[in-house]
């Protein structure tokens, strides 16, 4: 620790002293040369509450994937911010998204993560709802001090006004005025498209159980980090060293292509990043060696993908392709990742490894092994990252320093006609995407 850091008024070591305030004005400082975010944006409980109202209740939020609810009666529970929701498949195969809260006295209706049934029964007093959320029965309605003859029974669970599905990704919104989903996704759609087009039939399936974990830190650390190429060689140094020692022999189809740390750095620093409108951040590092895919172990499969989509797209698909889709969805490797804010300092992360429908089983299995190696409970990468998120939160708890610096690459990012900024691989462009949208939504609601 430097002398400078220890010097001065001892009050700098105290906890942050600002009064909680939902006023987000001035928490993001932007100029042509600077991009700074105030610590309070990660720590203030009033800001967290405002995020639930101004972001999670106002925009599209990913709630489930179609492959989780393929049949009539299937359901998956999820969250939009702090609000629990149920995503179900009705008798007519329609997808319904409704608030997972009994309209009687508010109990969470469905406590399972997923399942199949014909109705939802409230565990408290036994009210019954259909797969579409309609109230079907009120137990003992007229008995022993029951409801009056003319009691107006509610229709059922609160249904979300907007539900849309992009290639199996189901999003819902509490905001009836939210723009159409495809428009909202913008350039982030290219990542979904390319990931799914790796399947000969253009579909993915969630077949494995998810990895679920929590970390002691703000939800935005995960949203920022999944598209942060700058951290990899440092946070995951142990993994880089292992890779340097064992090279490709651990096998994961080049996902963590390495050999020496130097060659790993070269591969990882070769791509581009995106700061897209609506808060989505992307990383694209095309593979420079599609020939090896076209002639390798899964040649038939890759030749089929090549014939369908062409060489440039195959290079993109087989390279690194990552998205942080604002506010709660990530696509990386062969996984869909969802993060759920619980408090300013607590976040749940759910990692769903997926399979490419129609791809060779051995390829899907290899990708799953690769997931386990880096992201699984005994893996390298996720453990490194969540440790850093907790350190971030710890670092932000004191009051000595107010601002975080997010201007890496700002001078070299270039804006296109759609308003997206393209940066070099370790530019903090994808992180700035989040903060530009955060600022817009947080201050629009205040105005
Ligand atoms: S709270 Fe659900 S039936 Fe009473
Ligand atoms: Fe990481």
GROMACS .gro file of C-alpha atoms and ligand atoms in nm:
model
  452
    1UNK     CA    1   0.000   0.000   0.000
    2UNK     CA    2   0.141   0.339  -0.088
    3UNK     CA    3   0.204   0.608   0.168
    4UNK     CA    4  -0.029   0.831  -0.021
    5UNK     CA    5  -0.317   0.587   0.020
    6UNK     CA    6  -0.262   0.570   0.396
    7UNK     CA    7  -0.218   0.940   0.447
    8UNK     CA    8  -0.476   1.203   0.528
    9UNK     CA    9  -0.803   1.212   0.710
   10UNK     CA   10  -0.898   0.877   0.864
   11UNK     CA   11  -1.262   0.930   0.765
   12UNK     CA   12  -1.173   0.793   0.420
   13UNK     CA   13  -1.174   0.446   0.571
   14UNK     CA   14  -1.534   0.477   0.688
   15UNK     CA   15  -1.828   0.329   0.502
   16UNK     CA   16  -1.980   0.549   0.236
   17UNK     CA   17  -2.173   0.826   0.403
   18UNK     CA   18  -2.406   0.958   0.131
   19UNK     CA   19  -2.773   0.934   0.216
   20UNK     CA   20  -2.942   0.673  -0.004
   21UNK     CA   21  -3.092   0.854  -0.303
   22UNK     CA   22  -3.276   0.734  -0.612
   23UNK     CA   23  -3.145   1.035  -0.803
   24UNK     CA   24  -2.922   0.888  -1.073
   25UNK     CA   25  -2.825   1.223  -1.221
   26UNK     CA   26  -2.452   1.274  -1.247
   27UNK     CA   27  -2.362   0.910  -1.176
   28UNK     CA   28  -2.234   0.859  -1.531
   29UNK     CA   29  -1.990   1.124  -1.652
   30UNK     CA   30  -1.936   1.129  -2.025
   31UNK     CA   31  -1.728   1.353  -2.246
   32UNK     CA   32  -1.530   1.290  -2.567
   33UNK     CA   33  -1.231   1.186  -2.356
   34UNK     CA   34  -1.384   1.056  -2.037
   35UNK     CA   35  -1.630   0.791  -1.928
   36UNK     CA   36  -1.667   0.757  -1.552
   37UNK     CA   37  -1.922   0.584  -1.331
   38UNK     CA   38  -1.985   0.678  -0.970
   39UNK     CA   39  -1.950   0.412  -0.700
   40UNK     CA   40  -2.305   0.477  -0.579
   41UNK     CA   41  -2.439   0.323  -0.900
   42UNK     CA   42  -2.324  -0.012  -0.759
   43UNK     CA   43  -2.377   0.036  -0.388
   44UNK     CA   44  -2.672   0.264  -0.309
   45UNK     CA   45  -2.985   0.066  -0.205
   46UNK     CA   46  -3.209   0.347  -0.336
   47UNK     CA   47  -3.041   0.326  -0.676
   48UNK     CA   48  -3.090  -0.051  -0.673
   49UNK     CA   49  -3.461  -0.005  -0.602
   50UNK     CA   50  -3.483   0.254  -0.880
   51UNK     CA   51  -3.315   0.006  -1.120
   52UNK     CA   52  -3.592  -0.243  -1.049
   53UNK     CA   53  -3.855   0.018  -1.137
   54UNK     CA   54  -3.686   0.210  -1.417
   55UNK     CA   55  -3.493  -0.070  -1.588
   56UNK     CA   56  -3.628  -0.416  -1.506
   57UNK     CA   57  -3.994  -0.309  -1.509
   58UNK     CA   58  -3.951  -0.097  -1.823
   59UNK     CA   59  -3.752  -0.296  -2.072
   60UNK     CA   60  -3.743  -0.648  -2.221
   61UNK     CA   61  -3.611  -0.913  -1.982
   62UNK     CA   62  -3.517  -1.268  -2.082
   63UNK     CA   63  -3.736  -1.516  -1.889
   64UNK     CA   64  -3.694  -1.862  -2.047
   65UNK     CA   65  -3.597  -2.059  -2.351
   66UNK     CA   66  -3.860  -2.247  -2.550
   67UNK     CA   67  -3.677  -2.578  -2.509
   68UNK     CA   68  -3.745  -2.554  -2.134
   69UNK     CA   69  -4.120  -2.572  -2.194
   70UNK     CA   70  -4.172  -2.783  -2.508
   71UNK     CA   71  -4.497  -2.957  -2.407
   72UNK     CA   72  -4.845  -2.855  -2.291
   73UNK     CA   73  -4.834  -2.804  -1.914
   74UNK     CA   74  -4.460  -2.737  -1.896
   75UNK     CA   75  -4.356  -2.444  -1.682
   76UNK     CA   76  -4.039  -2.265  -1.582
   77UNK     CA   77  -4.011  -2.009  -1.304
   78UNK     CA   78  -3.799  -1.703  -1.346
   79UNK     CA   79  -3.758  -1.343  -1.231
   80UNK     CA   80  -3.793  -0.996  -1.372
   81UNK     CA   81  -3.583  -0.800  -1.126
   82UNK     CA   82  -3.721  -0.892  -0.784
   83UNK     CA   83  -4.053  -1.004  -0.928
   84UNK     CA   84  -4.097  -1.382  -0.953
   85UNK     CA   85  -4.275  -1.493  -1.272
   86UNK     CA   86  -4.404  -1.818  -1.422
   87UNK     CA   87  -4.352  -1.901  -1.789
   88UNK     CA   88  -4.593  -2.175  -1.896
   89UNK     CA   89  -4.710  -2.362  -2.205
   90UNK     CA   90  -5.091  -2.360  -2.220
   91UNK     CA   91  -5.335  -2.613  -2.366
   92UNK     CA   92  -5.322  -2.433  -2.700
   93UNK     CA   93  -4.937  -2.438  -2.695
   94UNK     CA   94  -4.936  -2.063  -2.628
   95UNK     CA   95  -4.665  -1.927  -2.399
   96UNK     CA   96  -4.790  -1.735  -2.096
   97UNK     CA   97  -4.585  -1.519  -1.864
   98UNK     CA   98  -4.748  -1.415  -1.537
   99UNK     CA   99  -4.652  -1.290  -1.196
  100UNK     CA  100  -4.578  -1.581  -0.964
  101UNK     CA  101  -4.784  -1.443  -0.680
  102UNK     CA  102  -5.124  -1.561  -0.568
  103UNK     CA  103  -5.379  -1.282  -0.605
  104UNK     CA  104  -5.537  -1.375  -0.272
  105UNK     CA  105  -5.274  -1.291  -0.011
  106UNK     CA  106  -4.961  -1.282  -0.219
  107UNK     CA  107  -4.789  -1.617  -0.163
  108UNK     CA  108  -4.545  -1.732  -0.429
  109UNK     CA  109  -4.757  -1.982  -0.612
  110UNK     CA  110  -4.502  -2.204  -0.777
  111UNK     CA  111  -4.181  -2.279  -0.593
  112UNK     CA  112  -4.028  -2.533  -0.833
  113UNK     CA  113  -3.774  -2.418  -1.092
  114UNK     CA  114  -3.960  -2.613  -1.360
  115UNK     CA  115  -4.209  -2.895  -1.408
  116UNK     CA  116  -4.526  -3.006  -1.578
  117UNK     CA  117  -4.885  -2.999  -1.459
  118UNK     CA  118  -5.241  -2.910  -1.546
  119UNK     CA  119  -5.288  -2.625  -1.298
  120UNK     CA  120  -5.116  -2.422  -1.028
  121UNK     CA  121  -5.234  -2.469  -0.668
  122UNK     CA  122  -5.156  -2.207  -0.410
  123UNK     CA  123  -4.993  -2.371  -0.106
  124UNK     CA  124  -5.147  -2.118   0.137
  125UNK     CA  125  -5.529  -2.145   0.104
  126UNK     CA  126  -5.560  -2.362  -0.203
  127UNK     CA  127  -5.679  -2.129  -0.480
  128UNK     CA  128  -5.634  -2.290  -0.820
  129UNK     CA  129  -5.511  -2.131  -1.145
  130UNK     CA  130  -5.495  -2.262  -1.501
  131UNK     CA  131  -5.181  -2.283  -1.714
  132UNK     CA  132  -5.275  -1.944  -1.857
  133UNK     CA  133  -5.306  -1.794  -1.507
  134UNK     CA  134  -5.686  -1.784  -1.505
  135UNK     CA  135  -5.843  -1.835  -1.161
  136UNK     CA  136  -6.024  -2.171  -1.180
  137UNK     CA  137  -6.132  -2.225  -0.821
  138UNK     CA  138  -6.136  -2.067  -0.477
  139UNK     CA  139  -6.135  -2.332  -0.209
  140UNK     CA  140  -6.437  -2.336   0.027
  141UNK     CA  141  -6.574  -2.037  -0.156
  142UNK     CA  142  -6.903  -2.017   0.030
  143UNK     CA  143  -6.836  -2.232   0.336
  144UNK     CA  144  -6.786  -2.134   0.699
  145UNK     CA  145  -6.758  -1.759   0.663
  146UNK     CA  146  -6.676  -1.767   0.294
  147UNK     CA  147  -6.713  -1.501   0.029
  148UNK     CA  148  -7.042  -1.322  -0.034
  149UNK     CA  149  -7.266  -1.432  -0.319
  150UNK     CA  150  -7.180  -1.118  -0.515
  151UNK     CA  151  -6.804  -1.124  -0.443
  152UNK     CA  152  -6.624  -1.029  -0.761
  153UNK     CA  153  -6.355  -1.291  -0.799
  154UNK     CA  154  -6.036  -1.172  -0.966
  155UNK     CA  155  -5.969  -1.300  -1.315
  156UNK     CA  156  -5.645  -1.461  -1.221
  157UNK     CA  157  -5.272  -1.403  -1.202
  158UNK     CA  158  -5.129  -1.073  -1.324
  159UNK     CA  159  -5.026  -1.136  -1.682
  160UNK     CA  160  -4.740  -0.951  -1.846
  161UNK     CA  161  -4.864  -0.722  -2.122
  162UNK     CA  162  -4.580  -0.803  -2.361
  163UNK     CA  163  -4.426  -1.142  -2.438
  164UNK     CA  164  -4.216  -1.202  -2.749
  165UNK     CA  165  -3.995  -1.482  -2.866
  166UNK     CA  166  -3.687  -1.451  -3.085
  167UNK     CA  167  -3.574  -1.789  -3.218
  168UNK     CA  168  -3.673  -1.960  -2.893
  169UNK     CA  169  -3.551  -1.688  -2.656
  170UNK     CA  170  -3.857  -1.575  -2.462
  171UNK     CA  171  -3.857  -1.220  -2.333
  172UNK     CA  172  -4.129  -1.045  -2.136
  173UNK     CA  173  -4.195  -0.689  -2.028
  174UNK     CA  174  -4.417  -0.514  -1.778
  175UNK     CA  175  -4.414  -0.214  -2.013
  176UNK     CA  176  -4.688  -0.231  -2.276
  177UNK     CA  177  -4.513   0.044  -2.473
  178UNK     CA  178  -4.174  -0.128  -2.504
  179UNK     CA  179  -4.053  -0.139  -2.870
  180UNK     CA  180  -4.077  -0.470  -3.062
  181UNK     CA  181  -3.823  -0.725  -2.937
  182UNK     CA  182  -3.633  -0.760  -3.264
  183UNK     CA  183  -3.585  -0.385  -3.280
  184UNK     CA  184  -3.472  -0.383  -2.918
  185UNK     CA  185  -3.215  -0.658  -2.975
  186UNK     CA  186  -3.061  -0.471  -3.269
  187UNK     CA  187  -2.712  -0.593  -3.351
  188UNK     CA  188  -2.722  -0.844  -3.062
  189UNK     CA  189  -2.946  -1.054  -3.287
  190UNK     CA  190  -2.643  -1.140  -3.500
  191UNK     CA  191  -2.489  -1.318  -3.202
  192UNK     CA  192  -2.808  -1.516  -3.136
  193UNK     CA  193  -2.836  -1.596  -3.508
  194UNK     CA  194  -2.479  -1.716  -3.545
  195UNK     CA  195  -2.489  -1.924  -3.228
  196UNK     CA  196  -2.811  -2.092  -3.342
  197UNK     CA  197  -2.699  -2.131  -3.703
  198UNK     CA  198  -2.425  -2.365  -3.579
  199UNK     CA  199  -2.713  -2.611  -3.554
  200UNK     CA  200  -2.801  -2.772  -3.888
  201UNK     CA  201  -3.168  -2.703  -3.804
  202UNK     CA  202  -3.107  -2.362  -3.648
  203UNK     CA  203  -3.210  -2.454  -3.295
  204UNK     CA  204  -3.056  -2.501  -2.955
  205UNK     CA  205  -3.183  -2.705  -2.662
  206UNK     CA  206  -3.124  -2.667  -2.290
  207UNK     CA  207  -3.062  -3.029  -2.203
  208UNK     CA  208  -2.835  -3.020  -1.899
  209UNK     CA  209  -2.919  -2.899  -1.553
  210UNK     CA  210  -2.798  -2.542  -1.504
  211UNK     CA  211  -2.511  -2.438  -1.279
  212UNK     CA  212  -2.655  -2.197  -1.024
  213UNK     CA  213  -2.446  -1.981  -0.795
  214UNK     CA  214  -2.452  -1.652  -0.609
  215UNK     CA  215  -2.187  -1.389  -0.556
  216UNK     CA  216  -2.150  -1.104  -0.310
  217UNK     CA  217  -2.162  -0.825  -0.561
  218UNK     CA  218  -2.377  -0.605  -0.781
  219UNK     CA  219  -2.554  -0.753  -1.086
  220UNK     CA  220  -2.382  -0.511  -1.325
  221UNK     CA  221  -2.041  -0.667  -1.255
  222UNK     CA  222  -2.158  -0.984  -1.431
  223UNK     CA  223  -2.323  -0.792  -1.715
  224UNK     CA  224  -1.998  -0.599  -1.770
  225UNK     CA  225  -1.760  -0.889  -1.724
  226UNK     CA  226  -1.906  -1.140  -1.968
  227UNK     CA  227  -1.794  -0.912  -2.254
  228UNK     CA  228  -1.472  -0.791  -2.091
  229UNK     CA  229  -1.179  -0.918  -2.298
  230UNK     CA  230  -0.939  -0.698  -2.106
  231UNK     CA  231  -0.955  -0.912  -1.791
  232UNK     CA  232  -0.902  -1.260  -1.929
  233UNK     CA  233  -0.523  -1.287  -1.929
  234UNK     CA  234  -0.510  -1.142  -1.576
  235UNK     CA  235  -0.811  -1.271  -1.381
  236UNK     CA  236  -0.769  -1.616  -1.537
  237UNK     CA  237  -0.393  -1.627  -1.515
  238UNK     CA  238  -0.400  -1.970  -1.349
  239UNK     CA  239  -0.601  -2.110  -1.638
  240UNK     CA  240  -0.370  -1.944  -1.890
  241UNK     CA  241  -0.073  -2.111  -1.722
  242UNK     CA  242  -0.243  -2.449  -1.728
  243UNK     CA  243  -0.323  -2.401  -2.093
  244UNK     CA  244   0.039  -2.308  -2.161
  245UNK     CA  245   0.152  -2.627  -1.989
  246UNK     CA  246  -0.096  -2.868  -2.143
  247UNK     CA  247  -0.182  -2.689  -2.466
  248UNK     CA  248  -0.478  -2.832  -2.650
  249UNK     CA  249  -0.452  -3.173  -2.490
  250UNK     CA  250  -0.736  -3.092  -2.251
  251UNK     CA  251  -0.948  -3.056  -2.564
  252UNK     CA  252  -1.232  -2.815  -2.611
  253UNK     CA  253  -1.244  -2.759  -2.985
  254UNK     CA  254  -1.034  -2.444  -2.971
  255UNK     CA  255  -1.272  -2.256  -2.745
  256UNK     CA  256  -0.989  -2.163  -2.516
  257UNK     CA  257  -0.731  -2.193  -2.786
  258UNK     CA  258  -0.390  -2.156  -2.643
  259UNK     CA  259  -0.054  -2.311  -2.619
  260UNK     CA  260   0.174  -2.045  -2.483
  261UNK     CA  261   0.036  -1.744  -2.301
  262UNK     CA  262   0.174  -1.538  -2.587
  263UNK     CA  263  -0.023  -1.725  -2.852
  264UNK     CA  264  -0.332  -1.715  -2.634
  265UNK     CA  265  -0.299  -1.338  -2.604
  266UNK     CA  266  -0.259  -1.309  -2.981
  267UNK     CA  267  -0.584  -1.500  -3.043
  268UNK     CA  268  -0.775  -1.314  -2.774
  269UNK     CA  269  -0.660  -0.969  -2.884
  270UNK     CA  270  -0.752  -1.016  -3.249
  271UNK     CA  271  -1.122  -0.930  -3.251
  272UNK     CA  272  -1.361  -0.641  -3.216
  273UNK     CA  273  -1.605  -0.520  -2.954
  274UNK     CA  274  -1.938  -0.343  -2.986
  275UNK     CA  275  -2.121  -0.087  -2.778
  276UNK     CA  276  -2.473  -0.121  -2.917
  277UNK     CA  277  -2.782   0.092  -2.871
  278UNK     CA  278  -3.021  -0.035  -2.602
  279UNK     CA  279  -2.732  -0.143  -2.379
  280UNK     CA  280  -2.603  -0.456  -2.552
  281UNK     CA  281  -2.229  -0.524  -2.555
  282UNK     CA  282  -2.065  -0.772  -2.794
  283UNK     CA  283  -1.727  -0.934  -2.854
  284UNK     CA  284  -1.644  -1.090  -3.191
  285UNK     CA  285  -1.318  -1.268  -3.264
  286UNK     CA  286  -1.348  -1.470  -3.586
  287UNK     CA  287  -1.151  -1.790  -3.614
  288UNK     CA  288  -0.853  -1.757  -3.847
  289UNK     CA  289  -0.845  -2.129  -3.921
  290UNK     CA  290  -1.171  -2.252  -4.065
  291UNK     CA  291  -0.979  -2.495  -4.284
  292UNK     CA  292  -0.900  -2.706  -3.979
  293UNK     CA  293  -1.272  -2.729  -3.902
  294UNK     CA  294  -1.358  -2.825  -4.258
  295UNK     CA  295  -1.109  -3.110  -4.260
  296UNK     CA  296  -1.105  -3.210  -3.893
  297UNK     CA  297  -1.288  -3.461  -3.676
  298UNK     CA  298  -1.630  -3.311  -3.751
  299UNK     CA  299  -1.564  -3.224  -4.115
  300UNK     CA  300  -1.909  -3.333  -4.241
  301UNK     CA  301  -2.083  -3.122  -3.983
  302UNK     CA  302  -1.872  -2.810  -4.044
  303UNK     CA  303  -1.893  -2.850  -4.420
  304UNK     CA  304  -2.271  -2.850  -4.382
  305UNK     CA  305  -2.258  -2.527  -4.180
  306UNK     CA  306  -2.020  -2.381  -4.440
  307UNK     CA  307  -2.255  -2.473  -4.724
  308UNK     CA  308  -2.550  -2.315  -4.542
  309UNK     CA  309  -2.390  -1.994  -4.421
  310UNK     CA  310  -2.055  -1.935  -4.598
  311UNK     CA  311  -1.695  -1.903  -4.484
  312UNK     CA  312  -1.711  -1.563  -4.321
  313UNK     CA  313  -2.004  -1.662  -4.103
  314UNK     CA  314  -1.841  -1.995  -4.016
  315UNK     CA  315  -1.527  -1.807  -3.908
  316UNK     CA  316  -1.740  -1.589  -3.686
  317UNK     CA  317  -1.936  -1.883  -3.546
  318UNK     CA  318  -1.627  -2.089  -3.467
  319UNK     CA  319  -1.440  -1.794  -3.322
  320UNK     CA  320  -1.527  -1.614  -3.003
  321UNK     CA  321  -1.871  -1.465  -3.003
  322UNK     CA  322  -2.012  -1.320  -2.685
  323UNK     CA  323  -2.302  -1.095  -2.596
  324UNK     CA  324  -2.426  -0.916  -2.288
  325UNK     CA  325  -2.789  -0.850  -2.373
  326UNK     CA  326  -2.920  -0.577  -2.149
  327UNK     CA  327  -3.015  -0.616  -1.874
  328UNK     CA  328  -2.995  -0.985  -1.770
  329UNK     CA  329  -2.886  -1.221  -2.048
  330UNK     CA  330  -2.546  -1.341  -2.166
  331UNK     CA  331  -2.438  -1.564  -2.452
  332UNK     CA  332  -2.089  -1.708  -2.435
  333UNK     CA  333  -1.937  -2.035  -2.553
  334UNK     CA  334  -2.223  -2.292  -2.574
  335UNK     CA  335  -2.413  -2.145  -2.284
  336UNK     CA  336  -2.691  -1.904  -2.203
  337UNK     CA  337  -2.627  -1.714  -1.883
  338UNK     CA  338  -2.882  -1.527  -1.678
  339UNK     CA  339  -2.810  -1.300  -1.386
  340UNK     CA  340  -3.065  -1.203  -1.128
  341UNK     CA  341  -3.029  -0.904  -0.898
  342UNK     CA  342  -3.129  -0.983  -0.539
  343UNK     CA  343  -2.987  -0.680  -0.357
  344UNK     CA  344  -2.721  -0.417  -0.438
  345UNK     CA  345  -2.463  -0.665  -0.311
  346UNK     CA  346  -2.606  -1.004  -0.401
  347UNK     CA  347  -2.661  -1.160  -0.743
  348UNK     CA  348  -2.760  -1.505  -0.864
  349UNK     CA  349  -2.606  -1.644  -1.182
  350UNK     CA  350  -2.766  -1.931  -1.374
  351UNK     CA  351  -2.563  -2.095  -1.647
  352UNK     CA  352  -2.749  -2.313  -1.896
  353UNK     CA  353  -2.518  -2.517  -2.119
  354UNK     CA  354  -2.702  -2.591  -2.443
  355UNK     CA  355  -2.676  -2.841  -2.725
  356UNK     CA  356  -2.692  -2.765  -3.094
  357UNK     CA  357  -2.985  -2.961  -3.230
  358UNK     CA  358  -2.873  -3.189  -3.511
  359UNK     CA  359  -2.497  -3.147  -3.445
  360UNK     CA  360  -2.290  -3.465  -3.389
  361UNK     CA  361  -2.348  -3.596  -3.035
  362UNK     CA  362  -1.972  -3.620  -2.980
  363UNK     CA  363  -1.936  -3.250  -3.063
  364UNK     CA  364  -2.215  -3.152  -2.824
  365UNK     CA  365  -2.065  -3.372  -2.555
  366UNK     CA  366  -1.720  -3.221  -2.603
  367UNK     CA  367  -1.862  -2.872  -2.571
  368UNK     CA  368  -2.035  -2.972  -2.248
  369UNK     CA  369  -1.706  -3.108  -2.108
  370UNK     CA  370  -1.545  -2.780  -2.204
  371UNK     CA  371  -1.819  -2.591  -2.017
  372UNK     CA  372  -1.755  -2.799  -1.708
  373UNK     CA  373  -1.383  -2.735  -1.730
  374UNK     CA  374  -1.410  -2.358  -1.738
  375UNK     CA  375  -1.752  -2.266  -1.597
  376UNK     CA  376  -1.861  -2.566  -1.388
  377UNK     CA  377  -1.856  -2.589  -1.008
  378UNK     CA  378  -1.504  -2.737  -1.020
  379UNK     CA  379  -1.399  -2.528  -1.319
  380UNK     CA  380  -1.150  -2.246  -1.349
  381UNK     CA  381  -1.319  -1.944  -1.498
  382UNK     CA  382  -1.641  -1.876  -1.314
  383UNK     CA  383  -1.473  -1.914  -0.974
  384UNK     CA  384  -1.212  -1.654  -1.074
  385UNK     CA  385  -1.478  -1.411  -1.193
  386UNK     CA  386  -1.712  -1.424  -0.896
  387UNK     CA  387  -1.415  -1.379  -0.664
  388UNK     CA  388  -1.334  -1.060  -0.855
  389UNK     CA  389  -1.697  -0.941  -0.834
  390UNK     CA  390  -1.688  -0.979  -0.456
  391UNK     CA  391  -1.358  -0.789  -0.446
  392UNK     CA  392  -1.511  -0.518  -0.660
  393UNK     CA  393  -1.796  -0.477  -0.414
  394UNK     CA  394  -1.554  -0.480  -0.122
  395UNK     CA  395  -1.341  -0.217  -0.294
  396UNK     CA  396  -1.644   0.004  -0.343
  397UNK     CA  397  -1.760  -0.010   0.018
  398UNK     CA  398  -1.520   0.254   0.151
  399UNK     CA  399  -1.562   0.624   0.092
  400UNK     CA  400  -1.210   0.728  -0.012
  401UNK     CA  401  -1.262   0.718  -0.390
  402UNK     CA  402  -1.579   0.796  -0.585
  403UNK     CA  403  -1.524   0.715  -0.952
  404UNK     CA  404  -1.459   0.411  -1.171
  405UNK     CA  405  -1.280   0.456  -1.504
  406UNK     CA  406  -1.444   0.308  -1.813
  407UNK     CA  407  -1.282   0.496  -2.098
  408UNK     CA  408  -1.045   0.234  -2.236
  409UNK     CA  409  -1.065   0.251  -2.618
  410UNK     CA  410  -1.293   0.553  -2.617
  411UNK     CA  411  -1.067   0.738  -2.861
  412UNK     CA  412  -1.059   0.454  -3.115
  413UNK     CA  413  -1.424   0.339  -3.108
  414UNK     CA  414  -1.606   0.427  -3.431
  415UNK     CA  415  -1.981   0.484  -3.460
  416UNK     CA  416  -2.184   0.334  -3.747
  417UNK     CA  417  -2.512   0.456  -3.903
  418UNK     CA  418  -2.721   0.259  -3.652
  419UNK     CA  419  -2.562   0.434  -3.356
  420UNK     CA  420  -2.350   0.134  -3.248
  421UNK     CA  421  -1.983   0.188  -3.164
  422UNK     CA  422  -1.722  -0.061  -3.284
  423UNK     CA  423  -1.404  -0.092  -3.081
  424UNK     CA  424  -1.090  -0.302  -3.064
  425UNK     CA  425  -1.087  -0.622  -2.856
  426UNK     CA  426  -0.995  -0.480  -2.518
  427UNK     CA  427  -1.188  -0.158  -2.557
  428UNK     CA  428  -1.441  -0.103  -2.280
  429UNK     CA  429  -1.701  -0.032  -2.550
  430UNK     CA  430  -1.930  -0.321  -2.437
  431UNK     CA  431  -1.927  -0.192  -2.080
  432UNK     CA  432  -2.007   0.161  -2.196
  433UNK     CA  433  -2.309   0.020  -2.382
  434UNK     CA  434  -2.456  -0.088  -2.049
  435UNK     CA  435  -2.392   0.247  -1.886
  436UNK     CA  436  -2.529   0.454  -2.173
  437UNK     CA  437  -2.858   0.263  -2.156
  438UNK     CA  438  -2.854   0.260  -1.777
  439UNK     CA  439  -2.820   0.636  -1.772
  440UNK     CA  440  -3.092   0.681  -2.034
  441UNK     CA  441  -3.346   0.465  -1.852
  442UNK     CA  442  -3.260   0.585  -1.503
  443UNK     CA  443  -3.284   0.953  -1.594
  444UNK     CA  444  -3.577   0.926  -1.840
  445UNK     CA  445  -3.796   0.800  -1.557
  446UNK     CA  446  -3.685   1.088  -1.335
  447UNK     CA  447  -3.769   1.357  -1.588
  448LIG     S1  448  -5.245  -1.669  -0.063
  448LIG    FE1  449  -5.294  -1.808  -0.219
  448LIG     S2  450  -5.479  -1.894  -0.161
  448LIG    FE2  451  -5.434  -1.755  -0.003
  449LIG    FE1  452  -1.372  -1.410  -1.674
   0.00000   0.00000   0.00000
